[in-house]
């Protein structure tokens, strides 16, 4: 059997007719940028997450860097972020000239809230929480700390569409919730797309102006902005997918539950979800000390896997200038050396699932 780590075609196939009808409708409409699909999606997505306002943007990275830009964070400022994240989280900070200050993750792959306070200095302006792999981070301590030290709180929800802490959706705890709709995300478009969710009306207006060259009224530019518009086609297709998000997340949760129930191999460490959090299983990430051997073993059996992520941002060439060497973040580095994402996608068949489980259980 051949099993790929992800099968986006399966997620598409289930709702193919709806997607095709919407695509044709938009193509025939004669209106392609910032129209009724975008404004409707913004309303529907804000309602889904329970945030006040949503502003559609061109990508998740844009959501992050524009968020820090509009919160006034720049050169000389520090932003606290977990070490074990996708590099885009960190680029969202450094594109503004600010400095990322790394904190180790907890055992659930979220930022370790108990290690934040010791990293706060007079230059600290914000905390960026990444709900990695779909697990909602434990937000109680983090929101309290941000209040105590008057720090901005930004959430990277690129992997957590629909995940909650204490029944509250990720993306609504802080000043800005940043979302990516890259095709492989839980809520994926058919190209690049992103959005922010914010509480504050004035801030929402700023995002709308900033994404469109800083202009509110055509050819009257208030600020130096950028081009980060969500297009009508992607917004329309996202509107088709959004009402199915919960059922798609539920299906992934069922697959995850099977993995957790049936995987029984002392060589593997399985993912866990904190008590008051939910997980939308963007990835099912295991850890294995003999990861290279496990990868080749699975490959031989036709099972594909991915490492999220092999090189933590602080050790990547791009961030050599920060001067952090190996050993700077031992837990982050240990995770980078042992994590492995096993196949997890909508439309995974029972046969595929059992095949993967059996292969993993037979690994010696
Ligand atoms: C995908 C992702 C991003 C970036 O989103 P893009 O839409 O690809 O720009 C940022 N942070 C995390 C954690 C991601 O997984």
XYZ file of C-alpha atoms and ligand atoms in Angstrom:
379
model
C 0.000 0.000 0.000
C 1.188 3.541 -0.758
C 0.212 6.160 1.817
C 1.172 9.796 1.541
C 1.501 12.016 4.618
C -1.304 14.216 3.299
C -3.976 13.892 0.604
C -5.529 17.256 -0.162
C -7.353 15.773 -3.151
C -9.494 13.709 -0.769
C -10.618 16.779 1.163
C -11.464 18.456 -2.133
C -13.198 15.454 -3.686
C -15.839 15.203 -0.986
C -17.213 18.678 -1.742
C -16.107 18.896 -5.358
C -19.464 19.964 -6.801
C -19.883 22.834 -4.319
C -16.352 24.079 -4.986
C -16.773 23.930 -8.736
C -20.087 25.762 -8.656
C -18.651 28.545 -6.493
C -15.533 28.847 -8.647
C -17.650 29.253 -11.779
C -19.908 31.773 -10.057
C -16.908 33.918 -9.084
C -15.206 33.577 -12.476
C -18.392 34.693 -14.215
C -19.073 37.559 -11.799
C -16.601 40.011 -13.341
C -15.387 41.070 -9.861
C -12.180 39.485 -8.559
C -10.599 41.534 -5.773
C -12.214 42.813 -2.537
C -15.850 42.199 -3.272
C -18.827 40.486 -1.713
C -17.145 37.086 -1.338
C -14.382 38.632 0.769
C -16.723 40.693 2.940
C -19.092 37.751 3.413
C -16.224 35.431 4.312
C -14.930 37.993 6.804
C -18.319 38.122 8.504
C -18.761 34.364 8.488
C -15.283 33.608 9.784
C -15.524 36.243 12.549
C -18.829 34.650 13.590
C -17.293 31.168 13.496
C -14.392 31.996 15.806
C -16.475 34.324 17.938
C -14.291 37.349 17.277
C -15.628 40.791 16.514
C -13.934 41.496 13.180
C -12.102 39.524 10.549
C -9.969 41.056 7.798
C -8.928 38.866 4.862
C -5.291 39.023 3.787
C -3.060 37.324 1.241
C -1.289 34.860 3.574
C -0.642 33.776 7.145
C 2.769 35.412 7.119
C 1.171 38.716 6.099
C -1.296 38.359 8.974
C 1.637 38.024 11.386
C 3.937 40.775 10.157
C 1.150 43.280 9.550
C -0.207 42.510 13.039
C 3.110 43.435 14.671
C 3.453 46.453 12.366
C 0.036 47.813 13.324
C 0.627 47.107 17.021
C 3.598 49.454 16.709
C 6.307 46.842 17.234
C 9.629 47.560 15.536
C 13.405 47.901 15.950
C 14.571 47.649 19.567
C 11.428 45.796 20.652
C 11.381 42.192 21.808
C 8.673 39.640 21.126
C 8.488 36.389 23.104
C 7.800 33.283 21.013
C 8.267 29.543 21.437
C 11.419 28.021 19.964
C 9.629 25.105 18.273
C 7.594 26.813 15.604
C 7.427 27.159 11.850
C 9.847 29.842 10.779
C 7.032 32.096 9.481
C 6.054 32.899 13.085
C 9.530 34.293 13.670
C 9.680 36.108 10.330
C 6.468 37.909 11.258
C 8.479 39.440 14.113
C 11.798 40.074 12.390
C 10.276 41.587 9.234
C 9.463 44.540 11.480
C 13.025 44.786 12.770
C 11.991 43.453 16.189
C 13.896 40.722 18.052
C 12.446 37.281 18.780
C 13.098 36.035 22.319
C 12.710 32.274 22.377
C 11.027 30.267 25.119
C 11.025 26.474 25.416
C 7.828 24.481 24.713
C 5.891 22.395 27.232
C 5.126 18.695 26.763
C 2.133 19.553 24.562
C 4.328 21.473 22.049
C 2.907 24.851 23.113
C 4.902 27.667 24.720
C 5.789 26.815 28.344
C 3.871 29.500 30.225
C 6.049 29.017 33.323
C 9.147 30.066 31.389
C 7.807 33.305 29.932
C 8.158 35.641 32.891
C 11.933 35.166 33.244
C 12.351 36.376 29.640
C 10.445 39.642 30.073
C 12.608 42.782 29.947
C 11.788 46.482 29.579
C 12.066 45.981 25.814
C 9.438 43.210 25.712
C 6.392 44.423 23.798
C 4.451 41.301 22.926
C 3.992 37.552 23.254
C 3.311 35.412 20.183
C 1.559 32.139 21.016
C 1.604 29.428 18.347
C -1.111 26.787 18.669
C 1.170 24.240 17.061
C -0.091 21.064 15.368
C -3.683 22.082 16.191
C -3.393 21.985 20.004
C -4.819 25.057 21.725
C -2.123 26.396 24.056
C -2.978 26.865 27.724
C -4.071 30.474 27.586
C -4.986 31.230 31.234
C -1.469 31.964 32.509
C -0.400 33.629 29.277
C -3.283 36.104 29.151
C -2.722 36.921 32.853
C 0.982 37.599 32.236
C 0.234 39.821 29.242
C -2.194 41.815 31.355
C 0.242 42.103 34.267
C 3.114 43.380 32.110
C 0.903 45.248 29.597
C 2.155 43.179 26.692
C 0.380 42.756 23.381
C -0.796 39.218 22.744
C -0.770 37.811 19.211
C -1.852 34.273 18.346
C -0.531 32.278 15.404
C -3.569 30.146 14.545
C -2.254 28.880 11.208
C -2.662 25.302 12.487
C -5.543 25.691 14.941
C -8.753 26.638 13.094
C -11.508 25.572 15.474
C -9.344 24.616 18.465
C -10.449 25.936 21.872
C -9.118 26.592 25.346
C -11.833 26.543 28.026
C -14.410 26.556 25.247
C -13.041 29.758 23.709
C -11.685 29.653 20.173
C -8.018 30.248 19.511
C -7.570 33.593 17.832
C -9.826 35.462 20.268
C -7.642 35.627 23.398
C -5.321 38.450 22.451
C -5.078 41.589 20.352
C -4.796 39.795 17.025
C -5.478 36.213 15.916
C -3.500 35.388 12.760
C -4.767 32.703 10.392
C -3.339 31.048 7.304
C -5.538 29.319 4.744
C -2.649 27.696 2.873
C -4.147 24.624 1.138
C -2.876 22.051 3.662
C -4.229 23.888 6.729
C -7.387 22.656 8.462
C -9.282 25.445 6.718
C -7.450 25.543 3.414
C -7.991 27.570 0.257
C -6.826 26.650 -3.249
C -3.843 28.938 -3.180
C -2.423 31.403 -0.681
C -4.794 33.170 1.701
C -4.880 34.440 5.269
C -6.793 36.624 7.723
C -6.716 38.306 11.101
C -9.410 38.292 13.757
C -9.462 41.305 16.085
C -11.666 42.658 18.866
C -11.074 46.317 18.223
C -12.965 48.065 15.421
C -10.327 50.732 14.880
C -7.596 48.114 14.557
C -9.728 46.170 12.064
C -10.064 49.347 9.977
C -6.281 49.787 10.068
C -5.795 46.290 8.643
C -8.267 47.075 5.851
C -6.405 50.237 4.930
C -2.959 48.648 5.266
C -3.706 45.646 3.024
C -4.712 47.919 0.171
C -1.668 50.214 -0.210
C -2.737 52.270 2.777
C -5.771 53.639 1.031
C -9.313 53.826 2.308
C -10.600 55.736 -0.657
C -9.131 54.883 -4.036
C -5.965 56.889 -4.830
C -5.984 58.664 -1.447
C -3.264 57.019 0.597
C -3.210 57.554 4.350
C -0.195 55.424 5.208
C 2.499 53.430 3.416
C 0.773 50.066 3.289
C 1.220 46.944 1.237
C -0.672 44.725 -1.171
C -2.081 41.885 0.874
C -5.599 41.450 -0.441
C -7.558 38.222 -0.232
C -9.030 37.543 -3.660
C -12.671 36.789 -4.418
C -12.011 33.293 -5.742
C -10.176 32.145 -2.594
C -12.720 33.862 -0.340
C -15.596 32.218 -2.213
C -13.991 28.775 -1.948
C -13.254 29.338 1.743
C -16.945 30.155 2.240
C -17.781 26.755 0.755
C -15.348 25.018 3.066
C -16.038 26.866 6.324
C -19.438 25.203 7.034
C -17.661 21.837 6.682
C -14.741 22.717 8.963
C -16.226 21.208 12.120
C -17.087 17.920 10.420
C -13.612 17.786 8.854
C -11.994 18.479 12.233
C -14.195 15.793 13.804
C -13.052 13.258 11.252
C -9.416 14.083 11.997
C -10.127 13.726 15.711
C -11.509 10.237 15.072
C -8.355 9.266 13.188
C -6.232 10.686 16.013
C -8.271 8.758 18.593
C -7.621 5.519 16.704
C -3.897 6.233 16.579
C -3.825 7.027 20.281
C -5.852 3.936 21.183
C -4.079 1.461 18.955
C -0.461 2.602 18.774
C 1.403 0.526 21.325
C 5.107 0.695 20.805
C 7.428 1.727 23.644
C 9.725 3.330 21.073
C 7.100 5.967 20.252
C 5.948 8.942 22.308
C 2.375 9.868 21.389
C 0.902 13.384 21.426
C -1.261 14.491 24.354
C -3.739 17.333 24.703
C -3.903 19.463 27.882
C -7.032 19.092 29.983
C -8.829 22.337 29.164
C -7.711 22.443 25.516
C -9.002 20.870 22.354
C -6.908 19.842 19.363
C -7.919 19.959 15.691
C -5.112 17.596 14.673
C -3.462 19.648 11.968
C -0.756 17.006 12.412
C -0.448 13.843 14.470
C 3.092 14.196 15.759
C 4.919 11.357 17.467
C 8.476 11.332 18.781
C 11.054 8.605 18.313
C 14.709 8.558 19.369
C 15.550 6.440 16.323
C 13.709 8.677 13.911
C 15.922 8.199 10.849
C 15.599 4.439 11.098
C 11.833 4.751 11.601
C 11.479 6.977 8.522
C 13.324 4.503 6.260
C 11.408 1.574 7.755
C 8.068 3.304 7.002
C 9.270 4.367 3.564
C 10.001 0.744 2.709
C 6.400 -0.045 3.587
C 5.172 2.779 1.335
C 4.258 5.128 4.193
C 5.289 8.756 3.824
C 6.009 11.010 6.795
C 7.099 14.617 7.311
C 9.202 16.296 9.993
C 7.613 19.447 11.418
C 10.262 20.891 11.756
C 13.804 19.525 11.429
C 15.648 22.792 12.128
C 14.292 25.138 14.782
C 14.305 28.816 13.735
C 17.095 29.787 16.163
C 19.452 27.299 14.440
C 18.445 28.082 10.866
C 20.920 29.872 8.647
C 18.450 32.728 8.269
C 18.739 33.515 11.987
C 22.450 32.898 12.454
C 22.688 36.658 13.063
C 20.851 36.242 16.359
C 23.907 34.356 17.587
C 22.159 31.416 19.255
C 24.178 28.231 18.976
C 23.325 24.588 19.457
C 22.311 23.809 23.026
C 20.631 27.211 23.487
C 17.153 25.603 23.613
C 17.641 21.946 24.641
C 13.953 20.928 24.662
C 13.237 22.625 21.331
C 16.295 20.960 19.833
C 15.370 17.559 21.285
C 11.906 17.888 19.680
C 13.419 18.934 16.338
C 15.566 15.799 16.421
C 12.773 13.352 17.280
C 9.351 14.598 16.027
C 7.640 12.882 13.127
C 4.231 13.611 11.573
C 2.478 10.439 10.482
C -0.281 10.352 7.812
C -3.297 12.410 8.911
C -5.830 13.711 6.435
C -9.527 13.901 5.702
C -10.704 10.927 3.709
C -8.123 8.540 5.174
C -9.595 5.041 4.791
C -9.865 2.432 7.573
C -7.497 0.207 5.589
C -4.896 2.972 5.323
C -5.203 3.726 9.017
C -4.836 0.076 10.089
C -1.897 -0.355 7.753
C -0.051 2.604 9.303
C -0.895 1.469 12.847
C 0.299 -2.072 12.200
C 3.539 -0.868 10.611
C 4.272 1.433 13.556
C 3.473 -1.279 16.107
C 5.789 -3.714 14.340
C 8.759 -1.328 14.346
C 11.500 -2.873 16.490
C 1.557 27.925 7.625
C 2.030 28.662 8.807
C 2.311 30.040 8.765
C 2.373 30.819 7.493
O 1.235 30.832 6.732
P 1.346 31.156 5.149
O -0.047 31.293 4.735
O 2.066 30.017 4.531
O 2.104 32.422 5.007
C 2.650 30.671 9.948
N 2.728 30.000 11.102
C 2.488 28.680 11.186
C 2.589 28.013 12.519
C 2.150 27.961 10.041
O 1.923 26.651 10.137
